[in-house]
CSV table of C-alpha atoms (C1' of nucleotides) in Angstrom, one decimal:
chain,number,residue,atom,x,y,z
A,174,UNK,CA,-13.5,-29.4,18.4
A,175,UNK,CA,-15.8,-26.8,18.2
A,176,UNK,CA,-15.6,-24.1,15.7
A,177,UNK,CA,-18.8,-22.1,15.3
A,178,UNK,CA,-16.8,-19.2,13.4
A,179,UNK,CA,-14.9,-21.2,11.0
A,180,UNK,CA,-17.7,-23.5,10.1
A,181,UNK,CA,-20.1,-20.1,9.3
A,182,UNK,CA,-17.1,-19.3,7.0
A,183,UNK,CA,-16.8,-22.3,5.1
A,184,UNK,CA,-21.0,-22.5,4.9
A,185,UNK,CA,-21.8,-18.9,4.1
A,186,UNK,CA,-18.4,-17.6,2.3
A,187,UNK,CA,-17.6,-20.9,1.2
A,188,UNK,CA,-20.3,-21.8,-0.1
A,189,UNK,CA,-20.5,-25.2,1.5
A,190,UNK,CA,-23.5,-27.1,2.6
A,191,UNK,CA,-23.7,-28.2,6.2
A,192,UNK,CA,-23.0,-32.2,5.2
A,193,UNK,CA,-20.6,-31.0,3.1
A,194,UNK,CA,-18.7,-29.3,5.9
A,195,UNK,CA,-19.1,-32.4,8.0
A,196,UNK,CA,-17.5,-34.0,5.0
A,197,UNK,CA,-13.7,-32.3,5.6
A,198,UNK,CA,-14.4,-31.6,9.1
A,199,UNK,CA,-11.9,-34.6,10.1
A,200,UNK,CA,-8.9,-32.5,8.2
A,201,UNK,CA,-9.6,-29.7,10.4
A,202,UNK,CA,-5.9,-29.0,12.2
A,203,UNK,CA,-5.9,-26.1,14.9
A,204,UNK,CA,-2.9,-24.5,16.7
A,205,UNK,CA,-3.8,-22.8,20.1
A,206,UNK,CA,-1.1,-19.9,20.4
A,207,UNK,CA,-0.6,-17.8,23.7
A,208,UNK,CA,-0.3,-13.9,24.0
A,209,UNK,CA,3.6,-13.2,22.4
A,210,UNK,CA,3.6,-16.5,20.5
A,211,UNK,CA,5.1,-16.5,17.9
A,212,UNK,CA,3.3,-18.5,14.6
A,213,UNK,CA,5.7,-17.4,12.0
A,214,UNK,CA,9.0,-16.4,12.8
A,215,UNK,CA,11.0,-14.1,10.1
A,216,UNK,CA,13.6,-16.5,7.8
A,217,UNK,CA,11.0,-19.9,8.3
A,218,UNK,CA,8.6,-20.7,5.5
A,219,UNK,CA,5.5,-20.1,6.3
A,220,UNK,CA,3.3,-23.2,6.0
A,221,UNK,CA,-0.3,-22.6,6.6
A,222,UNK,CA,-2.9,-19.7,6.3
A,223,UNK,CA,-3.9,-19.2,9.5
A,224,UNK,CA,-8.2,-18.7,10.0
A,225,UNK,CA,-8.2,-17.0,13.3
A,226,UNK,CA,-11.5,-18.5,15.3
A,227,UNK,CA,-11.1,-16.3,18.3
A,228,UNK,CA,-8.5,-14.0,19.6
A,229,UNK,CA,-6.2,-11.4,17.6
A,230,UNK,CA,-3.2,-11.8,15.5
A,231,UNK,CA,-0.5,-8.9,14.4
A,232,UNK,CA,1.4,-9.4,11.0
A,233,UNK,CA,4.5,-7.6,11.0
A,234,UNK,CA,7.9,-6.7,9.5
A,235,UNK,CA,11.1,-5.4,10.8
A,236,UNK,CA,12.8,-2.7,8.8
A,237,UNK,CA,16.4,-2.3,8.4
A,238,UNK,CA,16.9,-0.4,12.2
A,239,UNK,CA,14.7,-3.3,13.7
A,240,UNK,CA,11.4,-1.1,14.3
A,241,UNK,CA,8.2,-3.1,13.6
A,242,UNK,CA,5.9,-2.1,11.0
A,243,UNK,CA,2.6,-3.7,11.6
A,244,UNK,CA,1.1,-4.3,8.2
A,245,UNK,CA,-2.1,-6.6,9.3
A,246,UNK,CA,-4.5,-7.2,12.2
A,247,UNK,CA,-6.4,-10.2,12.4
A,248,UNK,CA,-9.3,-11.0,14.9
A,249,UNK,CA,-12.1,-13.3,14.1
A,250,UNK,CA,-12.9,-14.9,10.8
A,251,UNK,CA,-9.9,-13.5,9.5
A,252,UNK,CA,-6.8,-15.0,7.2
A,253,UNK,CA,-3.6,-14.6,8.0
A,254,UNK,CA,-0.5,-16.0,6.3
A,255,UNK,CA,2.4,-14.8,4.2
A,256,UNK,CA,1.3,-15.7,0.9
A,257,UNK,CA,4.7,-15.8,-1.2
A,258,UNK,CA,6.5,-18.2,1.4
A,259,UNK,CA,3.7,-20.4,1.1
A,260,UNK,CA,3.6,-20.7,-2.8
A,261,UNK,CA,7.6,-19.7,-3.5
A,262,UNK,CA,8.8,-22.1,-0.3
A,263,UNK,CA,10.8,-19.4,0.1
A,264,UNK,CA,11.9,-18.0,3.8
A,265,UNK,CA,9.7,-15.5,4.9
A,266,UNK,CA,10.4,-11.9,6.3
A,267,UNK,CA,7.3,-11.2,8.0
A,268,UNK,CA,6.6,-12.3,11.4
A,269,UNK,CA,3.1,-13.4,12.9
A,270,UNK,CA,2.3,-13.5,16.8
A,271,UNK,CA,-0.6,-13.2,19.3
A,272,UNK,CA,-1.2,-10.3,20.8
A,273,UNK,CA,-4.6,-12.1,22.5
A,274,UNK,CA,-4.5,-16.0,23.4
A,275,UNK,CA,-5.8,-16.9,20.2
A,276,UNK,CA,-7.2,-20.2,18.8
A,277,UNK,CA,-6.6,-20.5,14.8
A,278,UNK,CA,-7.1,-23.0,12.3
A,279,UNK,CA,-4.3,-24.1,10.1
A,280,UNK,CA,-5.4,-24.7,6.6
A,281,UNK,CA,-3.1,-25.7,3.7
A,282,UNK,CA,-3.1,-26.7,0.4
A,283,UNK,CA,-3.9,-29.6,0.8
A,284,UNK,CA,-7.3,-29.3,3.1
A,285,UNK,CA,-8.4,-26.1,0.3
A,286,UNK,CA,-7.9,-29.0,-2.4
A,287,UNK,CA,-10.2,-31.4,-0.4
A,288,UNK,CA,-12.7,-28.4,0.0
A,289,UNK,CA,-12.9,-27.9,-3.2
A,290,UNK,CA,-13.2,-31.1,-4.5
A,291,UNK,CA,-16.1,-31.5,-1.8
A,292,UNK,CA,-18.0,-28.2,-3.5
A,293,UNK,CA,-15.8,-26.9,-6.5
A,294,UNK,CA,-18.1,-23.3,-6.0
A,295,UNK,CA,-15.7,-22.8,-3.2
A,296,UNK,CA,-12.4,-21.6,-5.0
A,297,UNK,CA,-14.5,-19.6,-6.9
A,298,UNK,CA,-15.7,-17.5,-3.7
A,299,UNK,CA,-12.5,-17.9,-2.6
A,300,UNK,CA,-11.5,-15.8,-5.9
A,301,UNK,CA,-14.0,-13.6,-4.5
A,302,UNK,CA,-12.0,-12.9,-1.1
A,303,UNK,CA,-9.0,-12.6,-2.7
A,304,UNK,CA,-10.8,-9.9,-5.0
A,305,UNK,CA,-11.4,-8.5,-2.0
A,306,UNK,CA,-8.7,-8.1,0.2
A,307,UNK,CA,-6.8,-6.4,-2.5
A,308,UNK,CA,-9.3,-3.8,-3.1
A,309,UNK,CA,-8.8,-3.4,0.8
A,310,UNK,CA,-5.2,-2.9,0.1
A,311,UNK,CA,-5.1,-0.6,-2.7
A,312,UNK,CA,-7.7,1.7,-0.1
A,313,UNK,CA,-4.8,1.7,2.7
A,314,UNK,CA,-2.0,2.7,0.1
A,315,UNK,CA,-4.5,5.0,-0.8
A,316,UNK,CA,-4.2,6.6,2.2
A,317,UNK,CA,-0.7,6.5,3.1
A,318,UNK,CA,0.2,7.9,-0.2
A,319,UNK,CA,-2.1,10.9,0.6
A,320,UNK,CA,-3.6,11.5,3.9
A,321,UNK,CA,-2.7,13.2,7.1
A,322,UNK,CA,-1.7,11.2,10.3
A,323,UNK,CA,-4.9,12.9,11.5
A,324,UNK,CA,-6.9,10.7,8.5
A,325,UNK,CA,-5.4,7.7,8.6
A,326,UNK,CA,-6.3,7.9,12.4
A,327,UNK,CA,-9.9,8.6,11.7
A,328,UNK,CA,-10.4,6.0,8.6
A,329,UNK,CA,-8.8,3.4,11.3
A,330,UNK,CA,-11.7,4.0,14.0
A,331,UNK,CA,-13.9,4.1,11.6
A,332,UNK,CA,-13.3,0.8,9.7
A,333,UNK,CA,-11.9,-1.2,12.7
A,334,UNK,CA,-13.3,0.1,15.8
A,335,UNK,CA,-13.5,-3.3,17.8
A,336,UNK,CA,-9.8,-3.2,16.6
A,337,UNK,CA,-9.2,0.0,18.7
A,338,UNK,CA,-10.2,-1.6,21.9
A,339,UNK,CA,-8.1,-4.8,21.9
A,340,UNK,CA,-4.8,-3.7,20.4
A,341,UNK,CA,-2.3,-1.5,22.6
A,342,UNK,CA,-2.1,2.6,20.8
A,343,UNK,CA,1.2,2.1,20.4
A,344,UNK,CA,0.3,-0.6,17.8
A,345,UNK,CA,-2.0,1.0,16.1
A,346,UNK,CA,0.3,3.6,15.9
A,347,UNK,CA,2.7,1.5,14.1
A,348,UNK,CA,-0.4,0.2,11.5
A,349,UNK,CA,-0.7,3.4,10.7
A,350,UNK,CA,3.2,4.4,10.3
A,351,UNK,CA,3.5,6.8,12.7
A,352,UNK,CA,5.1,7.0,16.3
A,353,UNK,CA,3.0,6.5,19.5
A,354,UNK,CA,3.9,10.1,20.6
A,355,UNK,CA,2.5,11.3,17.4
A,356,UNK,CA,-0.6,9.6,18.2
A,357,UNK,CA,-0.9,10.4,21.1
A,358,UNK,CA,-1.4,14.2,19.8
A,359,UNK,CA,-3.0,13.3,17.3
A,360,UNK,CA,-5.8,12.2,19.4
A,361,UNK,CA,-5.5,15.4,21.7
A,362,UNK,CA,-6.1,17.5,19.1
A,363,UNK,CA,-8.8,15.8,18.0
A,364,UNK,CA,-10.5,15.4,22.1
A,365,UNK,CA,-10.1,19.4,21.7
A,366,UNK,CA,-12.0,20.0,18.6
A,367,UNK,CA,-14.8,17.8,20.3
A,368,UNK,CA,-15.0,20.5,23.0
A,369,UNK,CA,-14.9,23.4,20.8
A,370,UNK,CA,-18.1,22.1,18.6
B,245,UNK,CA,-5.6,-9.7,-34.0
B,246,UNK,CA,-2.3,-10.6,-33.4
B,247,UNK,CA,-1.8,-11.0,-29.8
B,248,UNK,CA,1.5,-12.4,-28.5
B,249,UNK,CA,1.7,-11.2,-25.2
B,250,UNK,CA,-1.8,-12.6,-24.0
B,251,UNK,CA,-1.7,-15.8,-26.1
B,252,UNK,CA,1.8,-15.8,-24.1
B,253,UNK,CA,0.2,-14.7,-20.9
B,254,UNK,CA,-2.9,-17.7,-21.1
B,255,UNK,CA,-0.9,-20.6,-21.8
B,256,UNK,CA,2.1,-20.2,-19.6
B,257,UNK,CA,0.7,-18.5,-16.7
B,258,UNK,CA,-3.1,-19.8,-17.2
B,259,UNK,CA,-2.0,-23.3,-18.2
B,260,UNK,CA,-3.7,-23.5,-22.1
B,261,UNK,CA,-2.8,-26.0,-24.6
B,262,UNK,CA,-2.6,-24.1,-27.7
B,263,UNK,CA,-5.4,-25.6,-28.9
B,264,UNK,CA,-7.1,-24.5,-25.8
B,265,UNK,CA,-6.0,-21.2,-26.6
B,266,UNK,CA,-7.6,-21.2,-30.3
B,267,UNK,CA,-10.9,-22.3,-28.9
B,268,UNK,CA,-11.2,-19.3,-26.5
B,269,UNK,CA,-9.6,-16.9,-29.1
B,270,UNK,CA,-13.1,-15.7,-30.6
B,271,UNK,CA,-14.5,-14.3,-27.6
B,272,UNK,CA,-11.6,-11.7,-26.9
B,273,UNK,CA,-12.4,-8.0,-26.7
B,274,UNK,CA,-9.7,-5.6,-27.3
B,275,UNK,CA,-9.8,-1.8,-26.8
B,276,UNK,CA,-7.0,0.9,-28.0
B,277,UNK,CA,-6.2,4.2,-26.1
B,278,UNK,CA,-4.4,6.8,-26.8
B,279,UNK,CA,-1.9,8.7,-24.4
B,280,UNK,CA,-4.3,10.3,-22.0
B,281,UNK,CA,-7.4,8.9,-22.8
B,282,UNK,CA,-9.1,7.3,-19.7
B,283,UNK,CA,-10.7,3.5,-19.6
B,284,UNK,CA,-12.1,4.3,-16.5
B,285,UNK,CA,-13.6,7.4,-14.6
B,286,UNK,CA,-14.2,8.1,-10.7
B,287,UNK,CA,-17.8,7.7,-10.3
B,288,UNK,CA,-18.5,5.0,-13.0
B,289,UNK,CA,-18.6,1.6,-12.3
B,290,UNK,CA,-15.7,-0.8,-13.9
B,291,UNK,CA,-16.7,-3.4,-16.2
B,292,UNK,CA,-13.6,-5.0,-16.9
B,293,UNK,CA,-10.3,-6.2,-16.3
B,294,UNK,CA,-7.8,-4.4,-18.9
B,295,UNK,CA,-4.4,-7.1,-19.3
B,296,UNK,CA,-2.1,-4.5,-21.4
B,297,UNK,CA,-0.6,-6.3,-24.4
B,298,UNK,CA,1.6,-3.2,-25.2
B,299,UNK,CA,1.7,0.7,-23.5
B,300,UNK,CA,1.9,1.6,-20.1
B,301,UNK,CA,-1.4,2.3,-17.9
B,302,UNK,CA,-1.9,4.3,-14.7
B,303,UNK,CA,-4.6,3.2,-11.8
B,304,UNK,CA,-5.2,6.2,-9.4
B,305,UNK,CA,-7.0,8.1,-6.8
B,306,UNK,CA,-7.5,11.8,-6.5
B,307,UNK,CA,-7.4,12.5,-2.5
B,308,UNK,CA,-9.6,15.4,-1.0
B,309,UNK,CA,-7.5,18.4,-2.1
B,310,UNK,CA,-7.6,17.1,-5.8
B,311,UNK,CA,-4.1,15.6,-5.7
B,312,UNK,CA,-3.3,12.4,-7.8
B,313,UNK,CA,-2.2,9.3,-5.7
B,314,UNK,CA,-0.5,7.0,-8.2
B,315,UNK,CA,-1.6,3.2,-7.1
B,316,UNK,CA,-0.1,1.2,-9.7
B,317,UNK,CA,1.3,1.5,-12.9
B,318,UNK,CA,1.2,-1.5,-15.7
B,319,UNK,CA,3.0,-2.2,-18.4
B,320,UNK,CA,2.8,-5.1,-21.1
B,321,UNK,CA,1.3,-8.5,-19.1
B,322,UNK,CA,-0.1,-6.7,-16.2
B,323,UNK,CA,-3.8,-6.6,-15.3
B,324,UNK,CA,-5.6,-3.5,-14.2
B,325,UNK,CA,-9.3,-2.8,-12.9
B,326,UNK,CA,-10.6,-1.8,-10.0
B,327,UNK,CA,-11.9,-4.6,-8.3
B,328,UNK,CA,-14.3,-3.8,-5.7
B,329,UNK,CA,-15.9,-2.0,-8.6
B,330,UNK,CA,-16.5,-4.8,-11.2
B,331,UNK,CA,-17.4,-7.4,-7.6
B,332,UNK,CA,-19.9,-5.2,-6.1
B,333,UNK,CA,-21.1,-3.3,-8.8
B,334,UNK,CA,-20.4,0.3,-7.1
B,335,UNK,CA,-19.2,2.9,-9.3
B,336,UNK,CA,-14.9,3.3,-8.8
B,337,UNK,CA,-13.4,5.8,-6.6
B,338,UNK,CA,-10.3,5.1,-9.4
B,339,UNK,CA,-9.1,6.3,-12.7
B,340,UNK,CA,-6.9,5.2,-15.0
B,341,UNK,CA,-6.1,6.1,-18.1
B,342,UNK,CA,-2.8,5.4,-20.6
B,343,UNK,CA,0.4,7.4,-20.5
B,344,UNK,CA,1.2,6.0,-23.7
B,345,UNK,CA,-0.7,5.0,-27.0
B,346,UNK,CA,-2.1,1.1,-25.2
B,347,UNK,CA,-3.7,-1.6,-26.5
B,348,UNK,CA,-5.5,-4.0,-24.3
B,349,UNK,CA,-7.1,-7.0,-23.8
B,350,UNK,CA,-10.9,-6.9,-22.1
B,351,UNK,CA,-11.2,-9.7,-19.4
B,352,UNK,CA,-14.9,-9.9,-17.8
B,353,UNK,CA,-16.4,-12.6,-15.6
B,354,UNK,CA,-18.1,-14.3,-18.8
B,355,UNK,CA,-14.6,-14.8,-20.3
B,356,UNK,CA,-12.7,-15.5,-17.3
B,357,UNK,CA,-15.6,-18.3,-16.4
B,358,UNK,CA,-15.2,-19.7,-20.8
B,359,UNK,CA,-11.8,-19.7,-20.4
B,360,UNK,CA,-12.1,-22.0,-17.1
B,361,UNK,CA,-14.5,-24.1,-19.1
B,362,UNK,CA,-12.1,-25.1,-21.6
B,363,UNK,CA,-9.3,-25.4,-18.5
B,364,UNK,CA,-10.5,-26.0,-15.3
B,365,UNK,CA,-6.9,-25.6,-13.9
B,366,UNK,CA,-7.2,-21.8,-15.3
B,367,UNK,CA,-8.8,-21.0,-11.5
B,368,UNK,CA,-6.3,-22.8,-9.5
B,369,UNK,CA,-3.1,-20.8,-11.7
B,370,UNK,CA,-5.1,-16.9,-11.7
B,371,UNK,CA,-5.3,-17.7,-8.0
B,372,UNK,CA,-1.7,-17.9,-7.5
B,373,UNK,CA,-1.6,-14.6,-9.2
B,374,UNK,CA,-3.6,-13.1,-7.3
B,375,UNK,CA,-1.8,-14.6,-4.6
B,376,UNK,CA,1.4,-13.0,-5.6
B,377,UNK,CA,-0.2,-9.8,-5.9
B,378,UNK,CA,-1.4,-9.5,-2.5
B,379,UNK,CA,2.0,-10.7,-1.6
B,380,UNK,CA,3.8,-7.4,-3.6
B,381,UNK,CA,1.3,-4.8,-2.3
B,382,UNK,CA,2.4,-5.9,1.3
B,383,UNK,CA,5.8,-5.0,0.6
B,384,UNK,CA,4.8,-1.8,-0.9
B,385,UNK,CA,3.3,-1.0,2.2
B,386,UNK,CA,5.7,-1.9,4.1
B,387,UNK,CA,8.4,0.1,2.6
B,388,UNK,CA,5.8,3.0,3.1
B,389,UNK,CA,5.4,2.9,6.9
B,390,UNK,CA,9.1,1.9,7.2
B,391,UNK,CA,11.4,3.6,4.6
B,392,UNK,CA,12.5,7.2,4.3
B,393,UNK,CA,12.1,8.3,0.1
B,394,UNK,CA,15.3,7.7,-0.5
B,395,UNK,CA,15.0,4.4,0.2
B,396,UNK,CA,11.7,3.7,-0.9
B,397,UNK,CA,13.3,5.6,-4.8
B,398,UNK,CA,16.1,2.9,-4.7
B,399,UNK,CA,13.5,0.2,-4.5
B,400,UNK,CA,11.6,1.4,-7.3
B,401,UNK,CA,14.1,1.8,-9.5
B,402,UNK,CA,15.3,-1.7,-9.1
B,403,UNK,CA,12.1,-3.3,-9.4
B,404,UNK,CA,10.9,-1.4,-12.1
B,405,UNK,CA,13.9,-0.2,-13.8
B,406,UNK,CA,11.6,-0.5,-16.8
B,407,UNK,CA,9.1,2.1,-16.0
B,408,UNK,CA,11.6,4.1,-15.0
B,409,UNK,CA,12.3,5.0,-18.5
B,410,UNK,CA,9.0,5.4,-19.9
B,411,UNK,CA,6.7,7.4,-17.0
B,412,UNK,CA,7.4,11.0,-16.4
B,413,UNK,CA,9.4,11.7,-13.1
B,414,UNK,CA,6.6,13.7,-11.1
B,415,UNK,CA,4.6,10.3,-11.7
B,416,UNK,CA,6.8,8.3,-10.1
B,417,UNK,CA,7.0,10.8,-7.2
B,418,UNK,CA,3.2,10.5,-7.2
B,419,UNK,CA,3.5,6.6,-7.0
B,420,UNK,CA,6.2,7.1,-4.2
B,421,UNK,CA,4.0,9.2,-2.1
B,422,UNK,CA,6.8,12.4,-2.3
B,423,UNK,CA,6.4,15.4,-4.2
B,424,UNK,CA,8.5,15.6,-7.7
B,425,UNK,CA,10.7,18.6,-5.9
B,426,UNK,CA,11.1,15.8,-3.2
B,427,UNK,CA,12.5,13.4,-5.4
B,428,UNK,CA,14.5,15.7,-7.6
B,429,UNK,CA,16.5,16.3,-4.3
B,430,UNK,CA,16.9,12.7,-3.2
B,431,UNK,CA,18.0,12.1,-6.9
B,432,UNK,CA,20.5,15.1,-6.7
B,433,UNK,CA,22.0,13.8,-3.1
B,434,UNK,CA,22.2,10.2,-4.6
B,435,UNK,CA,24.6,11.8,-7.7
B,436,UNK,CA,26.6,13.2,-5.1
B,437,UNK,CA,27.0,10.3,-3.6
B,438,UNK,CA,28.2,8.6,-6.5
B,439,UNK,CA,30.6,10.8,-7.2
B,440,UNK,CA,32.1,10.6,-3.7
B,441,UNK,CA,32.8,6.7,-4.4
C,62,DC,C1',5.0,-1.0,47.8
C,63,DG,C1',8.0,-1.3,43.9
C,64,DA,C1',8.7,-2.5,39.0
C,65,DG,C1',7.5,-2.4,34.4
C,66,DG,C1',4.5,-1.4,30.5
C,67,DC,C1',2.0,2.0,28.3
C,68,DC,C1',0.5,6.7,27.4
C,69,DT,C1',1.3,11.5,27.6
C,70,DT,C1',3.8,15.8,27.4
C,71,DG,C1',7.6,19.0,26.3
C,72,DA,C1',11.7,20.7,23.8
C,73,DC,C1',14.1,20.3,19.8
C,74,DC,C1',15.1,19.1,15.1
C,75,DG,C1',15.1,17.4,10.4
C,76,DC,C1',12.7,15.5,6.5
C,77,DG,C1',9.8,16.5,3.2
C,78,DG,C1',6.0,19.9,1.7
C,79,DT,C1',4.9,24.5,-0.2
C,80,DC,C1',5.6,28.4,-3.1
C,81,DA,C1',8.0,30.7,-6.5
C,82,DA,C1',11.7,31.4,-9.9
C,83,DT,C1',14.6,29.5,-13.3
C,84,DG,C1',16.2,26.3,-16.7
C,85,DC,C1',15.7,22.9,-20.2
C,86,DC,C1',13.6,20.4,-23.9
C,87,DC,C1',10.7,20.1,-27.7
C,88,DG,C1',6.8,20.8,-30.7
C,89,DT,C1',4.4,24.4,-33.3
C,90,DG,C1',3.7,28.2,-36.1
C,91,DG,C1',5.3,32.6,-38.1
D,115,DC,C1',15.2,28.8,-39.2
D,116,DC,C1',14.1,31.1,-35.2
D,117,DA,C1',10.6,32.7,-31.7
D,118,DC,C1',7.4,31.4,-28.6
D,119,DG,C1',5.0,28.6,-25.3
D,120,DG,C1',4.0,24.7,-22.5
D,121,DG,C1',5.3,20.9,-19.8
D,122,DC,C1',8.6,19.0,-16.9
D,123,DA,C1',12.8,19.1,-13.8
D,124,DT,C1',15.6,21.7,-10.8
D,125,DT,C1',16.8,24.9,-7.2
D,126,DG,C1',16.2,28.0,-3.3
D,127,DA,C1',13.9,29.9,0.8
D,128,DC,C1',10.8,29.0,4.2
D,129,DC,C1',7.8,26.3,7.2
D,130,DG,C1',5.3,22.7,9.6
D,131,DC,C1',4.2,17.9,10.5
D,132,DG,C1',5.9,14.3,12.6
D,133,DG,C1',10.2,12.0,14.5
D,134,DT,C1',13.5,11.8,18.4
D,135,DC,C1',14.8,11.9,23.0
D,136,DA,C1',13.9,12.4,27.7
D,137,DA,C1',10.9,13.0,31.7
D,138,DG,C1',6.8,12.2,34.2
D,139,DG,C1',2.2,10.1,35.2
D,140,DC,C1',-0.8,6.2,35.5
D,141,DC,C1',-2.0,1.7,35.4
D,142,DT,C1',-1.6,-3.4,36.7
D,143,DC,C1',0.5,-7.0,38.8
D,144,DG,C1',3.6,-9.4,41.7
DNA sequence: CGAGGCCTTGACCGCGGTCAATGCCCGTGG
DNA sequence: CCACGGGCATTGACCGCGGTCAAGGCCTCG
């Protein structure tokens, strides 16, 4: 199996050596998933993280009227899971599928206990990540607290824009919690502000 | 320094012995604010974690127009800091400061690292907090691209039916992402509910 | 060529924001 | 002990952003 992205991530953000890697290379499990598959369904228990190695993922919940709220993208070298049905075993509400063909690797406790035991720097980078991530999420409460449609918009081109061109509007529309219609204007008004300067 | 709530905090949640605890005890760092007094400023960098062993905290952003966004609040066993700030070493785009008279406890890398020392399973439990942290801040922004105020108020008030009582309404509003006349409304038409069962 | 998915556009409406006035509570000082 | 002032909550009038619903256009693919 060849995974040039998620051996770079175990090497450079893992910390890992390159015999190291070929040291818990045999634990490696992938799962290939097709557009519209589904690798987490809403009242399962989520299992794995999943490392994506090429393709996109969408993380998502259903509100009470059934409307999908998108909370998480996930192309390459991202991790995707629901954390607390891992740790709690507890059924999760969250829903992960493919919106690309998408090739992940499935990692579990059990293969990021033989990494570490292999290089024990590696759960403290992994701290690092963690650190990380949550940073990026305070930044996007940040913004929904307090910013226009209009913003959000912006900010998402801005930090994502090879997002932008793989992932239908009306998705990003529901990232950033607002209808496709309102979108839609949004970017209009934006197209005519580009003519005007 | 008498210091139940993180001697509490270390050895159930980080796994100490009590011994353990005693031989880490030394190198703790306390600092006491006063009701409005700030531990960190927008535009310095963040040195440290801040656990609260007794108050209430605020963590937030001030958005373009000068308007407070709320991220978090934290009362006794929670753990502030900006960390993107203390990781990368770039001054905060955060403040917080106390909303009542708080001590706290002083975590930085050197302690965190002496206090894995003396337990190397310290790591392995902080990660599951962090963990579960990612995990809340999901569903908080979930509820905000999904769920009108009123619905996002009821949430709050069961979760934190705590802070509730001790953090000023227009806070909370600020933490909701609504304005406090916002909230005094849903409040109202939640009354007259009531009353109508 | 037809069907279905996605984006756009328009008309309408309601939730929540804004601005301003009033009420309430409480601490401070005369 | 009362008067005053400041901070917070409430209420009302008004408005605008963004949601809803429906129609139409533009793809791609069978």
């Amino acid at each position: 199996m060849n995974l040039p992205n998620f051996k770079k991530y175990l090497i450079e953000k893992g910390g890992l050596s390159e015999e190291e890697y070929y040291q818990v290379n045999s634990l490696i499990q992938t799962k290939k998933v097709q557009q519209n598959e589904f690798l987490l369904k809403e009242g399962s228990i989520c299992s794995h993280f999943f490392f994506v190695e090429h393709g996109v993922l969408r993380f998502y919940a259903l509100n009470d009227q059934g409307k999908e709220n998108i909370l998480q993208f996930a192309t390459e070298n991202w991790i995707l899971s629901d954390r607390g049905s891992i740790f709690y075993k507890e059924p999760s509400n969250y829903n992960i599928d493919a919106i690309e063909d998408t090739l992940t690797v499935m990692l579990d406790e059990h293969f990021i206990n033989a990494v570490a035991k292999v290089n024990p720097n590696f759960r403290k980078q992994n701290e690092i990540l963690l650190q990380n991530h949550i940073r990026h999420l305070y930044r996007r409460i940040s913004l929904l607290l307090g910013a226009s449609a209009k913003v959000r918009y912006l900010d998402f081109v801005k930090t994502y824009p090879d997002i932008m061109l793989r992932v239908p509007q009306w998705m990003i529309a529901s990232y950033l919690g607002v209808t496709p219609e309102s979108l839609s204007r949004v970017r209009k008004a934006l197209t005519n502000e580009d003519f005007k300067s």
